Amino acid sequence: MRQWRSIAKEAIDRASIIVKFLCLLHVTDAYVVSSNHVLGPSMLPTLNITGDVVLVEHLSHRIGKLGSGDLVLVRSPLDPNRTLTKRIVAMEGDRVTFSLDPTRSFSSRSLVVPKGHVWIQGDNLYVSRDSRHFGPLPYGLIEGKVFMRVWPPNSFGLLG
């Protein structure tokens, strides 16, 4: 009987360690840093069309440390099941001038980014669906700041 108690205690201790590790892993992934696979041509030449794996930190946007020029991972306002990687072009209160069709610059519009919003655009304006199409992005849809490319190995390094 003592042998079974010893085995059960050992199993519970090991299971407890595994559960604690998984909890730590979840908290780290959700609130500190995570990886994300970015595909598509909208961020050319900054990110590759064939796909890059980037690291995203989840602290800056929570403490208000984002600014124009930062790459961010955002929840799509058109499809909540998708995430987008774009560059912040303007913060709340900034005036932004844009054209829906970059080939026809004479048809530009101008607006002031409202409070609690940012203006995001892809680096490749010709194929990017961004704030020019869906308007200013609510700050709450920002999931994190992209700060490093980890794949492919020949492009490893800091972004921003």
CSV table of C-alpha atoms in Angstrom, one decimal:
chain,number,residue,atom,x,y,z
A,1,MET,CA,0.0,0.0,0.0
A,2,ARG,CA,2.8,2.4,0.8
A,3,GLN,CA,4.4,1.7,-2.5
A,4,TRP,CA,1.2,2.9,-4.3
A,5,ARG,CA,1.0,6.0,-2.2
A,6,SER,CA,4.6,6.8,-3.1
A,7,ILE,CA,3.9,6.3,-6.8
A,8,ALA,CA,0.7,8.4,-6.6
A,9,LYS,CA,2.5,11.2,-4.8
A,10,GLU,CA,5.3,11.2,-7.4
A,11,ALA,CA,2.8,11.2,-10.3
A,12,ILE,CA,0.9,14.1,-8.7
A,13,ASP,CA,4.2,16.1,-8.1
A,14,ARG,CA,5.3,15.6,-11.7
A,15,ALA,CA,1.8,16.5,-13.1
A,16,SER,CA,1.9,19.6,-10.9
A,17,ILE,CA,5.2,20.7,-12.4
A,18,ILE,CA,3.9,20.1,-15.9
A,19,VAL,CA,0.7,22.1,-15.2
A,20,LYS,CA,2.8,25.0,-13.8
A,21,PHE,CA,5.1,25.0,-16.8
A,22,LEU,CA,2.1,25.1,-19.2
A,23,CYS,CA,0.5,28.0,-17.3
A,24,LEU,CA,3.8,29.9,-17.5
A,25,LEU,CA,4.0,29.1,-21.2
A,26,HIS,CA,0.5,30.4,-21.8
A,27,VAL,CA,1.0,33.6,-19.8
A,28,THR,CA,4.3,34.3,-21.7
A,29,ASP,CA,2.7,33.7,-25.1
A,30,ALA,CA,-0.4,35.7,-24.4
A,31,TYR,CA,1.0,38.7,-22.4
A,32,VAL,CA,4.8,38.9,-23.0
A,33,VAL,CA,6.0,37.7,-26.3
A,34,SER,CA,4.8,35.3,-29.0
A,35,SER,CA,5.7,34.3,-32.6
A,36,ASN,CA,3.6,34.9,-35.6
A,37,HIS,CA,3.8,33.8,-39.3
A,38,VAL,CA,3.3,36.7,-41.7
A,39,LEU,CA,2.4,36.0,-45.3
A,40,GLY,CA,1.5,38.2,-48.2
A,41,PRO,CA,2.8,41.1,-50.3
A,42,SER,CA,1.4,44.1,-48.3
A,43,MET,CA,4.5,44.6,-46.2
A,44,LEU,CA,7.1,44.3,-49.1
A,45,PRO,CA,10.0,45.1,-48.9
A,46,THR,CA,10.1,45.0,-45.1
A,47,LEU,CA,8.7,41.4,-44.9
A,48,ASN,CA,9.0,38.7,-47.5
A,49,ILE,CA,6.1,37.7,-49.6
A,50,THR,CA,6.8,34.0,-49.0
A,51,GLY,CA,6.4,34.4,-45.3
A,52,ASP,CA,8.4,35.4,-42.3
A,53,VAL,CA,8.2,34.3,-38.7
A,54,VAL,CA,8.3,37.3,-36.4
A,55,LEU,CA,8.4,37.9,-32.7
A,56,VAL,CA,5.6,40.1,-31.3
A,57,GLU,CA,5.8,41.7,-27.8
A,58,HIS,CA,2.5,42.3,-26.0
A,59,LEU,CA,3.5,45.0,-23.5
A,60,SER,CA,4.2,48.3,-25.5
A,61,HIS,CA,0.6,48.8,-26.6
A,62,ARG,CA,-0.7,48.2,-23.1
A,63,ILE,CA,1.5,50.9,-21.6
A,64,GLY,CA,1.1,53.4,-24.5
A,65,LYS,CA,4.6,53.0,-25.9
A,66,LEU,CA,3.6,52.8,-29.6
A,67,GLY,CA,4.4,55.5,-32.1
A,68,SER,CA,4.4,56.3,-35.8
A,69,GLY,CA,6.7,53.9,-37.7
A,70,ASP,CA,6.2,50.9,-35.5
A,71,LEU,CA,5.2,47.6,-37.0
A,72,VAL,CA,2.2,46.1,-35.2
A,73,LEU,CA,0.1,43.0,-35.2
A,74,VAL,CA,-3.6,43.9,-35.2
A,75,ARG,CA,-6.9,42.0,-35.2
A,76,SER,CA,-8.6,42.7,-38.6
A,77,PRO,CA,-11.6,45.0,-38.2
A,78,LEU,CA,-13.2,43.3,-41.3
A,79,ASP,CA,-12.6,39.7,-40.2
A,80,PRO,CA,-12.0,39.1,-36.5
A,81,ASN,CA,-10.5,35.6,-37.3
A,82,ARG,CA,-7.5,37.2,-39.1
A,83,THR,CA,-4.6,39.2,-37.9
A,84,LEU,CA,-2.7,41.8,-40.0
A,85,THR,CA,0.8,43.1,-39.8
A,86,LYS,CA,1.0,46.8,-40.7
A,87,ARG,CA,2.9,49.9,-39.9
A,88,ILE,CA,1.5,52.7,-37.8
A,89,VAL,CA,1.5,55.9,-39.9
A,90,ALA,CA,-0.4,58.3,-37.6
A,91,MET,CA,-1.5,58.4,-34.0
A,92,GLU,CA,-4.6,60.0,-32.5
A,93,GLY,CA,-4.8,63.7,-33.3
A,94,ASP,CA,-2.4,63.5,-36.3
A,95,ARG,CA,-3.6,64.6,-39.7
A,96,VAL,CA,-3.2,62.0,-42.4
A,97,THR,CA,-3.5,62.5,-46.2
A,98,PHE,CA,-4.1,59.4,-48.2
A,99,SER,CA,-5.3,58.1,-51.6
A,100,LEU,CA,-7.4,55.0,-52.1
A,101,ASP,CA,-5.6,54.4,-55.4
A,102,PRO,CA,-1.9,55.2,-55.2
A,103,THR,CA,-1.7,55.3,-59.0
A,104,ARG,CA,-4.0,58.3,-59.0
A,105,SER,CA,-2.5,60.7,-56.4
A,106,PHE,CA,-4.7,63.6,-57.4
A,107,SER,CA,-7.7,61.9,-55.7
A,108,SER,CA,-6.4,62.2,-52.1
A,109,ARG,CA,-8.3,62.7,-48.9
A,110,SER,CA,-7.3,64.1,-45.6
A,111,LEU,CA,-8.6,63.5,-42.0
A,112,VAL,CA,-7.6,63.7,-38.4
A,113,VAL,CA,-7.1,60.4,-36.6
A,114,PRO,CA,-9.8,60.3,-33.8
A,115,LYS,CA,-9.0,59.7,-30.1
A,116,GLY,CA,-8.4,56.1,-29.3
A,117,HIS,CA,-7.4,55.2,-32.9
A,118,VAL,CA,-4.3,54.8,-35.1
A,119,TRP,CA,-3.9,54.9,-38.8
A,120,ILE,CA,-2.1,51.8,-40.2
A,121,GLN,CA,-0.8,51.1,-43.7
A,122,GLY,CA,1.2,48.4,-45.4
A,123,ASP,CA,4.6,49.3,-46.8
A,124,ASN,CA,3.4,48.1,-50.3
A,125,LEU,CA,0.6,50.6,-50.9
A,126,TYR,CA,-0.4,49.1,-54.2
A,127,VAL,CA,-1.7,45.8,-52.7
A,128,SER,CA,-2.3,46.6,-49.0
A,129,ARG,CA,-5.8,46.6,-47.5
A,130,ASP,CA,-5.4,49.0,-44.5
A,131,SER,CA,-6.8,52.1,-42.9
A,132,ARG,CA,-7.3,53.6,-46.4
A,133,HIS,CA,-10.1,51.0,-46.9
A,134,PHE,CA,-11.5,50.5,-43.4
A,135,GLY,CA,-10.7,53.8,-41.7
A,136,PRO,CA,-8.8,54.5,-38.5
A,137,LEU,CA,-8.2,51.4,-36.4
A,138,PRO,CA,-9.4,51.3,-32.8
A,139,TYR,CA,-6.4,51.1,-30.4
A,140,GLY,CA,-8.0,48.0,-28.7
A,141,LEU,CA,-7.5,45.9,-31.9
A,142,ILE,CA,-3.7,46.2,-31.6
A,143,GLU,CA,-2.3,42.9,-30.3
A,144,GLY,CA,1.4,43.7,-30.1
A,145,LYS,CA,4.5,45.3,-31.6
A,146,VAL,CA,6.5,43.3,-34.1
A,147,PHE,CA,10.2,43.7,-33.1
A,148,MET,CA,12.2,40.8,-34.6
A,149,ARG,CA,12.3,38.5,-37.6
A,150,VAL,CA,13.5,35.0,-36.7
A,151,TRP,CA,12.8,33.2,-39.9
A,152,PRO,CA,14.2,32.9,-42.6
A,153,PRO,CA,17.7,32.7,-40.9
A,154,ASN,CA,19.4,34.9,-43.5
A,155,SER,CA,17.0,37.7,-42.6
A,156,PHE,CA,17.2,37.3,-38.8
A,157,GLY,CA,17.3,40.6,-36.9
A,158,LEU,CA,15.4,43.5,-35.4
A,159,LEU,CA,12.6,45.2,-37.3
A,160,GLY,CA,11.2,48.6,-36.9
